[in-house]
Tab-separated table of C-alpha atoms in Angstrom:
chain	number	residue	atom	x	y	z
A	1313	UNK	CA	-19.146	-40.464	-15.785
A	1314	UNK	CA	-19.797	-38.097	-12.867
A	1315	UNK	CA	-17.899	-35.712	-12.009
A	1316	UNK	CA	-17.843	-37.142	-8.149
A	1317	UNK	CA	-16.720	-40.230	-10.061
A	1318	UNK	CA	-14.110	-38.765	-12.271
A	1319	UNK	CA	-13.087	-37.316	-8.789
A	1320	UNK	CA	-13.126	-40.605	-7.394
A	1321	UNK	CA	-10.956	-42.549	-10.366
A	1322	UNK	CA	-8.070	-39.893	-10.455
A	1323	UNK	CA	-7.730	-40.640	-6.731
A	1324	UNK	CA	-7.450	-44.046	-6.999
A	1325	UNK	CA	-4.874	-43.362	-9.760
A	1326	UNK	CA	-3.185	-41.221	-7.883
A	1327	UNK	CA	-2.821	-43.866	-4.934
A	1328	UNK	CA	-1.780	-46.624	-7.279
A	1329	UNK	CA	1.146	-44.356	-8.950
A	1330	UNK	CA	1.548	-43.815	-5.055
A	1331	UNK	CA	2.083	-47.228	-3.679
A	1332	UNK	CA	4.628	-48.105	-6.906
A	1333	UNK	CA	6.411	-44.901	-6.157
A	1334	UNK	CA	6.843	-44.769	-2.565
A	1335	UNK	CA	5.360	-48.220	-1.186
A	1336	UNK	CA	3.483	-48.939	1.829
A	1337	UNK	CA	5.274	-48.011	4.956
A	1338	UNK	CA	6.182	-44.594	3.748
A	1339	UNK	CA	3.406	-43.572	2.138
A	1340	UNK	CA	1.713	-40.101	3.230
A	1341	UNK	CA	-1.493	-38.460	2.127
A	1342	UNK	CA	0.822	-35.451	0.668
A	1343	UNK	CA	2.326	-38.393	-1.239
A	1344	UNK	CA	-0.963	-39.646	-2.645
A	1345	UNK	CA	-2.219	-35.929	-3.161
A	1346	UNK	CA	1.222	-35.260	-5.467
A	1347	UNK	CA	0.514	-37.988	-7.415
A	1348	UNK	CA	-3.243	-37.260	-8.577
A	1349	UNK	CA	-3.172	-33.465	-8.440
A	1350	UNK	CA	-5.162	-32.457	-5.955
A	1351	UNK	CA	-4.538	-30.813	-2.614
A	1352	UNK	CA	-4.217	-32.686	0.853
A	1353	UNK	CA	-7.488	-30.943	2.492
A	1354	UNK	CA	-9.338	-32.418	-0.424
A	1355	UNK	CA	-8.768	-35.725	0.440
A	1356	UNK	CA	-9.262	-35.426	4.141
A	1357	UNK	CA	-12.377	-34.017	2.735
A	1358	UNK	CA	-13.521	-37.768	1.519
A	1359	UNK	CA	-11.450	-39.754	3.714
A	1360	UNK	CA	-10.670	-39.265	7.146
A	1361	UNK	CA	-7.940	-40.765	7.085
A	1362	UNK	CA	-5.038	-42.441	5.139
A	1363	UNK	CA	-6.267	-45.904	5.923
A	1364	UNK	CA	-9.753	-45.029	5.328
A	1365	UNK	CA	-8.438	-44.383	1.577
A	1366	UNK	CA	-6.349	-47.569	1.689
A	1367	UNK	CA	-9.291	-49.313	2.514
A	1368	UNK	CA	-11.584	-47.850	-0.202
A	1369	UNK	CA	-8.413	-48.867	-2.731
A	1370	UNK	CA	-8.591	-52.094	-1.989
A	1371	UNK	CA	-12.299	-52.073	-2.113
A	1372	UNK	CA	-12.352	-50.623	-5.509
A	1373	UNK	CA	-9.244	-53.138	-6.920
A	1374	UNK	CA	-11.760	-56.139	-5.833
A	1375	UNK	CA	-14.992	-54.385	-7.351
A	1376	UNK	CA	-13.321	-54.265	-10.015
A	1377	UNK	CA	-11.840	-57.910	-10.448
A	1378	UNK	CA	-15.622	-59.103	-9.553
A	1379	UNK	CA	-16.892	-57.083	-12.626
A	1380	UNK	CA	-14.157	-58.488	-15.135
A	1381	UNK	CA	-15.150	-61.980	-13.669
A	1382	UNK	CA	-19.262	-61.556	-14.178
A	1383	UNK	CA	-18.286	-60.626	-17.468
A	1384	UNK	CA	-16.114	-64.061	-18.920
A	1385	UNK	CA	-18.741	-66.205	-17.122
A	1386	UNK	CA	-20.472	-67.811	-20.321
A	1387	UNK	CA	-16.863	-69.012	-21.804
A	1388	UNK	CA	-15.536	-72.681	-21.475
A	1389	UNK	CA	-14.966	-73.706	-18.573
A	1390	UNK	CA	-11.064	-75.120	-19.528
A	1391	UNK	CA	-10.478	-71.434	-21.451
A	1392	UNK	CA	-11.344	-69.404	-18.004
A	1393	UNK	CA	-9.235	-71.527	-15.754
A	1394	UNK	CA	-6.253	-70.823	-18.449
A	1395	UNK	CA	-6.676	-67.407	-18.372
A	1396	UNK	CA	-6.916	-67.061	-14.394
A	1397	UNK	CA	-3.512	-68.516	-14.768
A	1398	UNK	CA	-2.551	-66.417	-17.124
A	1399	UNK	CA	-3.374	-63.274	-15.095
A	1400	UNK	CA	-0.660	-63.619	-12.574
A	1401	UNK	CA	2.341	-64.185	-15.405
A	1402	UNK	CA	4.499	-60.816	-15.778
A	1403	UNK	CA	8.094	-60.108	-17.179
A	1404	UNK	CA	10.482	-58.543	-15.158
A	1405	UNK	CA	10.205	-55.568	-17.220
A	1406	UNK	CA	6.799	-54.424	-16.001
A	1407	UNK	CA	7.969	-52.296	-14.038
A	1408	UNK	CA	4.863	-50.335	-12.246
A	1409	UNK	CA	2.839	-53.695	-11.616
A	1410	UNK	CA	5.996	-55.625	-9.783
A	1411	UNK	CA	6.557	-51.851	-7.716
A	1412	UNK	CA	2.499	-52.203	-6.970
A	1413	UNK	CA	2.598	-55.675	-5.858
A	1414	UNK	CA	5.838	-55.562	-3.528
A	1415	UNK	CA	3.623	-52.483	-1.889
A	1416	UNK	CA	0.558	-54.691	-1.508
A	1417	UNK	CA	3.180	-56.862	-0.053
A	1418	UNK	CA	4.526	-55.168	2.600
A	1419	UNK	CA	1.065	-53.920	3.133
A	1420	UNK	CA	0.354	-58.138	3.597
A	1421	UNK	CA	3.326	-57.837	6.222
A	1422	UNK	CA	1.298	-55.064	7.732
A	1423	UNK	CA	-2.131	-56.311	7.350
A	1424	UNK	CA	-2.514	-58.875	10.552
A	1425	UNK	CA	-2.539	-55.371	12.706
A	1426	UNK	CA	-4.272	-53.346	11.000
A	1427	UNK	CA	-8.070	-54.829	10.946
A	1428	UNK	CA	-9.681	-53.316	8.224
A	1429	UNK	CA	-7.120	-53.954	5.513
A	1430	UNK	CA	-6.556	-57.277	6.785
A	1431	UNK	CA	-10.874	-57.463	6.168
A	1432	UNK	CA	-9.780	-56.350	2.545
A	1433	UNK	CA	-7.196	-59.071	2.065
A	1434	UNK	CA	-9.038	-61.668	3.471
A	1435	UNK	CA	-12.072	-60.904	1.141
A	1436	UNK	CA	-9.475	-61.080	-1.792
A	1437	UNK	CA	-8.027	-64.167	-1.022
A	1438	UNK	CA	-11.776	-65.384	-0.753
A	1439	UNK	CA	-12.413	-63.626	-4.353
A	1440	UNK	CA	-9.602	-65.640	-5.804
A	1441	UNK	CA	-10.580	-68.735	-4.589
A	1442	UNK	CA	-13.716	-68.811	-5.164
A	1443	UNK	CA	-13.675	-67.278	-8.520
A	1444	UNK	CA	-11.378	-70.689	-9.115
A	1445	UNK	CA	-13.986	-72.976	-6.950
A	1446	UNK	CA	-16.860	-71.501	-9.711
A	1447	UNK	CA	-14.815	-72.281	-13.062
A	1448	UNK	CA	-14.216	-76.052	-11.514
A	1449	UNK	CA	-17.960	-76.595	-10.337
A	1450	UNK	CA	-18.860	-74.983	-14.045
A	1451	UNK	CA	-16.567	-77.633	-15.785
A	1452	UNK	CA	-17.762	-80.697	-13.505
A	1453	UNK	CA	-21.363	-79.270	-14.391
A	1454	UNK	CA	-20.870	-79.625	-17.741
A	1455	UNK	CA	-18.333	-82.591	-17.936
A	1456	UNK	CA	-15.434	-81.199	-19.338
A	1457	UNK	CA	-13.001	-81.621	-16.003
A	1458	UNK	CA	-12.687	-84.456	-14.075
A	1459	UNK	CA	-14.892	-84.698	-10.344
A	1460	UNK	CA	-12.372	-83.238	-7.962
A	1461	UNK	CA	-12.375	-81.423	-4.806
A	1462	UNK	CA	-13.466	-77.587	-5.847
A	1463	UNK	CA	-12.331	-75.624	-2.820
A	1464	UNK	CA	-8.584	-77.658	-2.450
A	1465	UNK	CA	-7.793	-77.256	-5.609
A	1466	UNK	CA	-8.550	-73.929	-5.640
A	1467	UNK	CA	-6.277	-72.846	-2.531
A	1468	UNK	CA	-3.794	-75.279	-4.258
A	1469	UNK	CA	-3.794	-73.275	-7.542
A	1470	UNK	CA	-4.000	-69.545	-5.661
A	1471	UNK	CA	-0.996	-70.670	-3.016
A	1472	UNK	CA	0.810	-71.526	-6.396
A	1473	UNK	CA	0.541	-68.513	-7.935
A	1474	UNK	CA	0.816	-66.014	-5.656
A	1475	UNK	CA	3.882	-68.175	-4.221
A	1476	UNK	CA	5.344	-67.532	-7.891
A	1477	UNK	CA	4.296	-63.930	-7.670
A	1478	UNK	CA	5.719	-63.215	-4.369
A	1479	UNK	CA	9.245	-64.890	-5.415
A	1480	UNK	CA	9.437	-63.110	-8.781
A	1481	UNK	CA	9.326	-59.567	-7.194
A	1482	UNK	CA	11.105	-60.011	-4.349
A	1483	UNK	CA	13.908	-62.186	-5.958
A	1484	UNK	CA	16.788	-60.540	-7.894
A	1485	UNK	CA	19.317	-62.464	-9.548
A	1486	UNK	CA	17.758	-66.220	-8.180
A	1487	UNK	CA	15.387	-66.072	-10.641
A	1488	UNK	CA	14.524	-69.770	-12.334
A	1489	UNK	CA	15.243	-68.990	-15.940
A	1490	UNK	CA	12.586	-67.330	-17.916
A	1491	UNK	CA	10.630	-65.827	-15.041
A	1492	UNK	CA	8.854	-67.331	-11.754
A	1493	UNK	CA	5.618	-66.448	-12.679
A	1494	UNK	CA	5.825	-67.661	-16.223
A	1495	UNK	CA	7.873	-70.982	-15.382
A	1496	UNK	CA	5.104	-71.663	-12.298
A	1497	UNK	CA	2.129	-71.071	-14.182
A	1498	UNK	CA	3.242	-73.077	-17.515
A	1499	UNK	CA	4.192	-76.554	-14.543
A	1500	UNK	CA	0.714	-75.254	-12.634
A	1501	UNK	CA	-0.609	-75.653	-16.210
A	1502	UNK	CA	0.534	-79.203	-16.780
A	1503	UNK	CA	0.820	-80.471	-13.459
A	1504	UNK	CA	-3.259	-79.281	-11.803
A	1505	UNK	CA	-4.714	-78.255	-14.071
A	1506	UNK	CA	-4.131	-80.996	-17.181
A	1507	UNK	CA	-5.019	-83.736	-14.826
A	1508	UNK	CA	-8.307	-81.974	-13.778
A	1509	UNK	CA	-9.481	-82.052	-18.248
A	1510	UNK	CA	-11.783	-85.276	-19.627
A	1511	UNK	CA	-10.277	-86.627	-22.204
A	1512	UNK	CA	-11.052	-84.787	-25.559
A	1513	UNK	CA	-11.122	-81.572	-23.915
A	1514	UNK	CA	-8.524	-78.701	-25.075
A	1515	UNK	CA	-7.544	-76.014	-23.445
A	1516	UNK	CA	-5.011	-72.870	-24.656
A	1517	UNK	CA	-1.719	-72.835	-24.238
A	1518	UNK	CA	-0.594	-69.952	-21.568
A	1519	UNK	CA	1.366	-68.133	-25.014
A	1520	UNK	CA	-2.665	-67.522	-26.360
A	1521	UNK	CA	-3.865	-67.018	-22.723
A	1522	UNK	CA	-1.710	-63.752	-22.355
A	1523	UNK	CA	-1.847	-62.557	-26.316
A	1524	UNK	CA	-5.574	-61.761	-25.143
B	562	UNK	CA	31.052	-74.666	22.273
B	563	UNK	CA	33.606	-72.004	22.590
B	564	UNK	CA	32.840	-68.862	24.781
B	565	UNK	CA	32.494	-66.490	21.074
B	566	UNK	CA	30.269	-68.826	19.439
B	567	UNK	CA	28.329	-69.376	22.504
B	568	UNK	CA	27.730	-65.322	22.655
B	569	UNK	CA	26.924	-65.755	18.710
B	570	UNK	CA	24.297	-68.057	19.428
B	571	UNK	CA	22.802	-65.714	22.307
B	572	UNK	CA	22.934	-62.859	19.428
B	573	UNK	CA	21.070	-64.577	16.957
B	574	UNK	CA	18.701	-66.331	19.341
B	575	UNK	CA	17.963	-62.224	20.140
B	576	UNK	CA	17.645	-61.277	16.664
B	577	UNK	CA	15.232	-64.416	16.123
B	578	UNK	CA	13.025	-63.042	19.186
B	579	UNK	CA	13.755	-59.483	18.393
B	580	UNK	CA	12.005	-59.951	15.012
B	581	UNK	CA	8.689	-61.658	16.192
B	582	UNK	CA	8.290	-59.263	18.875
B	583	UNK	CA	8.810	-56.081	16.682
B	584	UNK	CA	8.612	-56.755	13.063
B	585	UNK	CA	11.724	-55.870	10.659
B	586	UNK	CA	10.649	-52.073	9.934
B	587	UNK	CA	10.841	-50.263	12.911
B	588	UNK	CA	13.496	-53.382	14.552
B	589	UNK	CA	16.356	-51.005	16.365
B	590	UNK	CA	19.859	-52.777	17.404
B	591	UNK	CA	18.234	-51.833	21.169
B	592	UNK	CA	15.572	-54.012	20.510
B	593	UNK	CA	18.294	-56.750	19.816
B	594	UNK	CA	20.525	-56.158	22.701
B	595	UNK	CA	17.170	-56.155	25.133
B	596	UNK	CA	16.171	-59.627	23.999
B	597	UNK	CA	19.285	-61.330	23.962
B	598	UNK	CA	20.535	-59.631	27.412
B	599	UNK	CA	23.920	-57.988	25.900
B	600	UNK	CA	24.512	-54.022	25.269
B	601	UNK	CA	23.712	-52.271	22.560
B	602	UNK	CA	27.874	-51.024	22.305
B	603	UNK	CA	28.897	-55.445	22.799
B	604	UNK	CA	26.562	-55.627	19.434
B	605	UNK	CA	28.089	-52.797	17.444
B	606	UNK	CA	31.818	-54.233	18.708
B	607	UNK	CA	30.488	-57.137	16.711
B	608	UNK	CA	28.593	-56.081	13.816
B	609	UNK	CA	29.097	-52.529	12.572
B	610	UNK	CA	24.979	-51.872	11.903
B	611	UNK	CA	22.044	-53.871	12.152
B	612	UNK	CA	21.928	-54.502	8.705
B	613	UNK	CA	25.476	-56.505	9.093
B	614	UNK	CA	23.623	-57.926	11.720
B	615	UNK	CA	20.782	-59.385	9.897
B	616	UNK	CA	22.746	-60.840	6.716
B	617	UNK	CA	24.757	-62.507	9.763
B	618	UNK	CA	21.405	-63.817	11.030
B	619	UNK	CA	20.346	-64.538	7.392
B	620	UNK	CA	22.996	-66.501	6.711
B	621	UNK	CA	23.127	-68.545	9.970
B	622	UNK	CA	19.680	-69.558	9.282
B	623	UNK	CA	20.814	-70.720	5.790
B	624	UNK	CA	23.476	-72.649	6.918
B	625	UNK	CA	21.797	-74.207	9.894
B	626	UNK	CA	19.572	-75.401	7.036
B	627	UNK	CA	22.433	-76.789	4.744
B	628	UNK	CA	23.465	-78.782	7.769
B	629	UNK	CA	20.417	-80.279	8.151
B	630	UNK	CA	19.834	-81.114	4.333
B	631	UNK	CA	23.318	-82.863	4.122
B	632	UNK	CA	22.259	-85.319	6.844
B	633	UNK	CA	19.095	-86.995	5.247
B	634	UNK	CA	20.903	-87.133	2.394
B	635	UNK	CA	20.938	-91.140	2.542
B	636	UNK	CA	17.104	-91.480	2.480
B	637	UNK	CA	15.009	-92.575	0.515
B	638	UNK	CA	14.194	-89.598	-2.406
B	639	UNK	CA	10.107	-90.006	-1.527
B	640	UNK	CA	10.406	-89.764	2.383
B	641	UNK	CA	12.830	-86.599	2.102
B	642	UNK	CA	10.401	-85.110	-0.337
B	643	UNK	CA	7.674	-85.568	2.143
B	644	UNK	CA	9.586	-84.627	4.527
B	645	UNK	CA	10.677	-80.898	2.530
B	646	UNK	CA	6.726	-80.175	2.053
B	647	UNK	CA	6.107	-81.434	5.880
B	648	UNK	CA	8.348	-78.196	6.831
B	649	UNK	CA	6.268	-75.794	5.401
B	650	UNK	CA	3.196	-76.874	7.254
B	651	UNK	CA	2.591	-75.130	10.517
B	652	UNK	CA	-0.632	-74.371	12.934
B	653	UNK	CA	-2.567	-71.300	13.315
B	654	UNK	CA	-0.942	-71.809	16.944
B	655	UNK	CA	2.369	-71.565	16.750
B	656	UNK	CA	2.486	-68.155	17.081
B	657	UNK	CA	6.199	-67.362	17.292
B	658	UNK	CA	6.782	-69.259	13.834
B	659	UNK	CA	4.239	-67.266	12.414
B	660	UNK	CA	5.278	-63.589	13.848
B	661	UNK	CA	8.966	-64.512	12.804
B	662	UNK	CA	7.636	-65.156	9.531
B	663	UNK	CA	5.719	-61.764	9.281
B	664	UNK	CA	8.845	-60.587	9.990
B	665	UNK	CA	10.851	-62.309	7.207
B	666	UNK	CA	7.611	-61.510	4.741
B	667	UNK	CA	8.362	-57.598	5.860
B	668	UNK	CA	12.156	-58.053	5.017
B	669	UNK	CA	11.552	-59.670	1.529
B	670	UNK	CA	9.187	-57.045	0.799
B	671	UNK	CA	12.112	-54.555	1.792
B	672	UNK	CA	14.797	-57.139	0.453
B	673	UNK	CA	14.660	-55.379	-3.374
B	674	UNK	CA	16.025	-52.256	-1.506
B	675	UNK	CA	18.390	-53.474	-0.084
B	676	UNK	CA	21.330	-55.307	-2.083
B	677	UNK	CA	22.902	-57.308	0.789
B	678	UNK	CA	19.719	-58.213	2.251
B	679	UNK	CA	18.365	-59.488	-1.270
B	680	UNK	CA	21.359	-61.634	-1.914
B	681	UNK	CA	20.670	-63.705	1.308
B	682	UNK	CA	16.789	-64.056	0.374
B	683	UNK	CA	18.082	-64.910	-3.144
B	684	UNK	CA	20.825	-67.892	-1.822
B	685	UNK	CA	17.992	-68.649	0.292
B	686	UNK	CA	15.443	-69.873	-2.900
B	687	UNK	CA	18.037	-71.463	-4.587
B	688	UNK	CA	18.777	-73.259	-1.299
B	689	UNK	CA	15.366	-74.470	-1.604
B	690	UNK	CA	15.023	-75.481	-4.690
B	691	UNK	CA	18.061	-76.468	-5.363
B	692	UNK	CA	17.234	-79.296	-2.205
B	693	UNK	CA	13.723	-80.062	-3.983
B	694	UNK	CA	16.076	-80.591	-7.520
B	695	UNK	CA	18.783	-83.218	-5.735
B	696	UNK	CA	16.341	-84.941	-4.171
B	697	UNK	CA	14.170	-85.571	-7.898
B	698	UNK	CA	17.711	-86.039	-8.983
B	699	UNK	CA	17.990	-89.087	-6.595
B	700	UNK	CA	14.828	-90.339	-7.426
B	701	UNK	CA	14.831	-90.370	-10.833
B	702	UNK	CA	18.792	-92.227	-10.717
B	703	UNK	CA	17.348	-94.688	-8.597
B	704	UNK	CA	13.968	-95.366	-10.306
B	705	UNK	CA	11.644	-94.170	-7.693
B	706	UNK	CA	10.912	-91.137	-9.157
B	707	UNK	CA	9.532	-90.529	-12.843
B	708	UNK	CA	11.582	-88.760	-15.059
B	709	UNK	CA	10.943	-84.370	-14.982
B	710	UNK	CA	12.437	-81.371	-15.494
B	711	UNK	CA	13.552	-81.107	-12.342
B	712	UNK	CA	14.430	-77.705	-11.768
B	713	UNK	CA	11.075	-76.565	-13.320
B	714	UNK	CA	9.049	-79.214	-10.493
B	715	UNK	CA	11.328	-77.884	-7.776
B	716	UNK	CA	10.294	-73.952	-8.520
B	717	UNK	CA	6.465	-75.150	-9.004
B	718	UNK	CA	6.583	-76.811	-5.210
B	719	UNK	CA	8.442	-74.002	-3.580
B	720	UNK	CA	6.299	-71.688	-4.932
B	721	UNK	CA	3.835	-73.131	-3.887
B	722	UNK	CA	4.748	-74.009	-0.423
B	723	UNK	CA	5.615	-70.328	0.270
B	724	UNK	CA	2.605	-69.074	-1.379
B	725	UNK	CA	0.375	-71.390	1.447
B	726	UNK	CA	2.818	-69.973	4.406
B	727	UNK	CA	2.583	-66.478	3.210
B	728	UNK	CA	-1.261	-66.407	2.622
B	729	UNK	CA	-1.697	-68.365	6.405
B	730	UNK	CA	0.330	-65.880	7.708
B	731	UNK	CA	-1.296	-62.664	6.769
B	732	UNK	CA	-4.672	-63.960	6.442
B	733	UNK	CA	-6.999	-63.776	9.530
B	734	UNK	CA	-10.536	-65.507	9.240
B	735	UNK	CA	-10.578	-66.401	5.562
B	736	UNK	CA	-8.745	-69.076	6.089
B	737	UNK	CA	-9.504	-73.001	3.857
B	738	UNK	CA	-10.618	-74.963	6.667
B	739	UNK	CA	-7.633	-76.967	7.962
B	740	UNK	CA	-4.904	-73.842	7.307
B	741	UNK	CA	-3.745	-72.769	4.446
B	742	UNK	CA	-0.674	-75.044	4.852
B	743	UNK	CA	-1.593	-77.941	5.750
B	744	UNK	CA	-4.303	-77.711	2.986
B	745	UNK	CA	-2.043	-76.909	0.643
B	746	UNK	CA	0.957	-79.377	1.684
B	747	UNK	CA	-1.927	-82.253	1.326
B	748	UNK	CA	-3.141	-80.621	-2.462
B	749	UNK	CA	0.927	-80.880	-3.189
B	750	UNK	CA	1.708	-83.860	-2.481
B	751	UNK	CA	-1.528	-85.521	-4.147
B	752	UNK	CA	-1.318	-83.194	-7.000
B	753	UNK	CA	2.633	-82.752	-7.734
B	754	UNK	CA	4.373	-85.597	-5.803
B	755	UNK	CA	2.616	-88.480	-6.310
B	756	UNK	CA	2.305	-88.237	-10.258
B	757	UNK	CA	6.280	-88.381	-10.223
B	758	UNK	CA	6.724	-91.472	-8.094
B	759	UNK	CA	7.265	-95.010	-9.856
B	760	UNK	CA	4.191	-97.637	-9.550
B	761	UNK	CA	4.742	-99.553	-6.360
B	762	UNK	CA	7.163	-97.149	-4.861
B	763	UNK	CA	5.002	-95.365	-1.434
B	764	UNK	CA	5.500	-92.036	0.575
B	765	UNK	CA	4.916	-91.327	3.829
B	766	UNK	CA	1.815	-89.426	4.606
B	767	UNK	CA	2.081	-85.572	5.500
B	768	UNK	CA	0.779	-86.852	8.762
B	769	UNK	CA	3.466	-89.406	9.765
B	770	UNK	CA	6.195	-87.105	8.011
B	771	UNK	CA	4.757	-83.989	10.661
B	772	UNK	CA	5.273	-86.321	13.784
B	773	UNK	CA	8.974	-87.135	13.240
């Protein structure tokens, strides 16, 4: 790796461990430069400004979600829609990831006035469904789920999830037992996605999904 | 309506209007007493801070909603479950709705901060699904409905109801075509309502449920 790219990652760290510590409203540069070690002139050096970093976050959180994805494309079509599922299940007691997702949600709350992070959240919601849209044309391809209609069922199954998602980090004690993401995605499991298999065709169970 | 609980009603009808104009971050009790026409020292004689003020307002909403429940509760289970997913659905238009919900997302985003504040978004889920759960409860007793786990279908369709309001709401052109909601609401109600109901027993469509 470069050393402009080494540069680049502990930055990115550094505003990740920043959004879980402080969140989204709050958050300074001097905040972001604490967290990765390096000094506030430095980053005004690459980014102008704080939202110009935000934005180049975001940027480099979908980048990298678009790699992961190229790289599962050649797996069953049943297995990848399982594991997409399976992405947005966490316990309670990961700490850091439900901190980083109640900052990208307040930074949702923020994002339809700010233009160029909204831009960012609008291409991930895009990512997400789509990515979904592909596994469902890749299984009607090659007849392992039932002919339905792709881009529904995909904002069905993303709504669901990040529905769960949203609930389980900003809910304290009203949690469903077990957890919302892990009770939602087991009924999404049975209830959309089940229906969508031909006959014959397996899939794993969520448990298998996350031991990977 | 006496004379207090009319000035109640002018309160929260300010706090409602207070929040879509300004958001809940940077909302000041000023802000409140300029939108529902009273001083800023008549509010304080009232509620002590703003936060009082809001789990007032919280919980107003939550019981105007109770109120409403209790009288449909002589319908039949499939038009009131229509019916719940109908109120979720709302167009790109109605502007108000949708700032007052930004305003709610910001608050819930906050809410984990806050102890008071989370309590009233917690009663507020269970509210919901605990409506989604009497009304499969009704169903299934009086063999219009399938038999479920019904507290595990009621946390599947309120997630994902809320997941379709809160990606409408912050989204800005990457909307499904249609709205997220209405999308969504239709995906629902094919997907997770009709597999529960009894052969022969019908539903209303979203469409006839959104004019009443």
């Amino acid at each position: 790796m470069s050393e402009e790219a080494m540069a680049t990652e502990e930055i990115m760290d550094g505003v990740y461990r920043a959004l879980c510590e402080h969140g989204y409203a709050e958050l300074t540069m001097q905040d972001i430069a604490d967290e990765c070690g390096k000094s506030k002139s430095l980053l005004h050096y690459h980014y102008d400004t704080k939202e110009d970093l935000l934005v180049a976050f975001l940027d480099g959180i979908l980048a990298d979600y678009e790699g992961r994805l190229a790289c599962r494309a050649d797996r069953p079509p049943a297995e990848r829609l399982v594991e997409f599922v399976a992405r947005f299940v966490f316990t309670p007691e990961e700490d850091d990831r439900e901190s980083f997702h109640l900052a990208l949600l307040e930074m949702r709350s923020q994002g339809p006035f700010n233009e160029r992070i909204q831009d960012q959240l609008d291409r991930s919601d895009e990512l997400l469904r789509d990515s979904v849209a592909d596994i469902l044309d890749a299984g009607i391809a090659d007849g392992s789920f039932e002919p339905v209609d792709v881009d529904r069922t995909a904002a069905l199954l993303v709504a669901t999830l990040d529905g769960a998602r949203t609930r389980q980090i900003t809910l304290g004690d009203a949690q469903p037992a077990a957890s919302y993401t892990r009770v939602v995605a087991e009924e999404a499991l049975e209830t959309i996605v089940d229906p969508l298999l031909v006959e014959g065709v397996d899939r794993p169970t969520l448990a298998e999904a996350l031991e990977r």
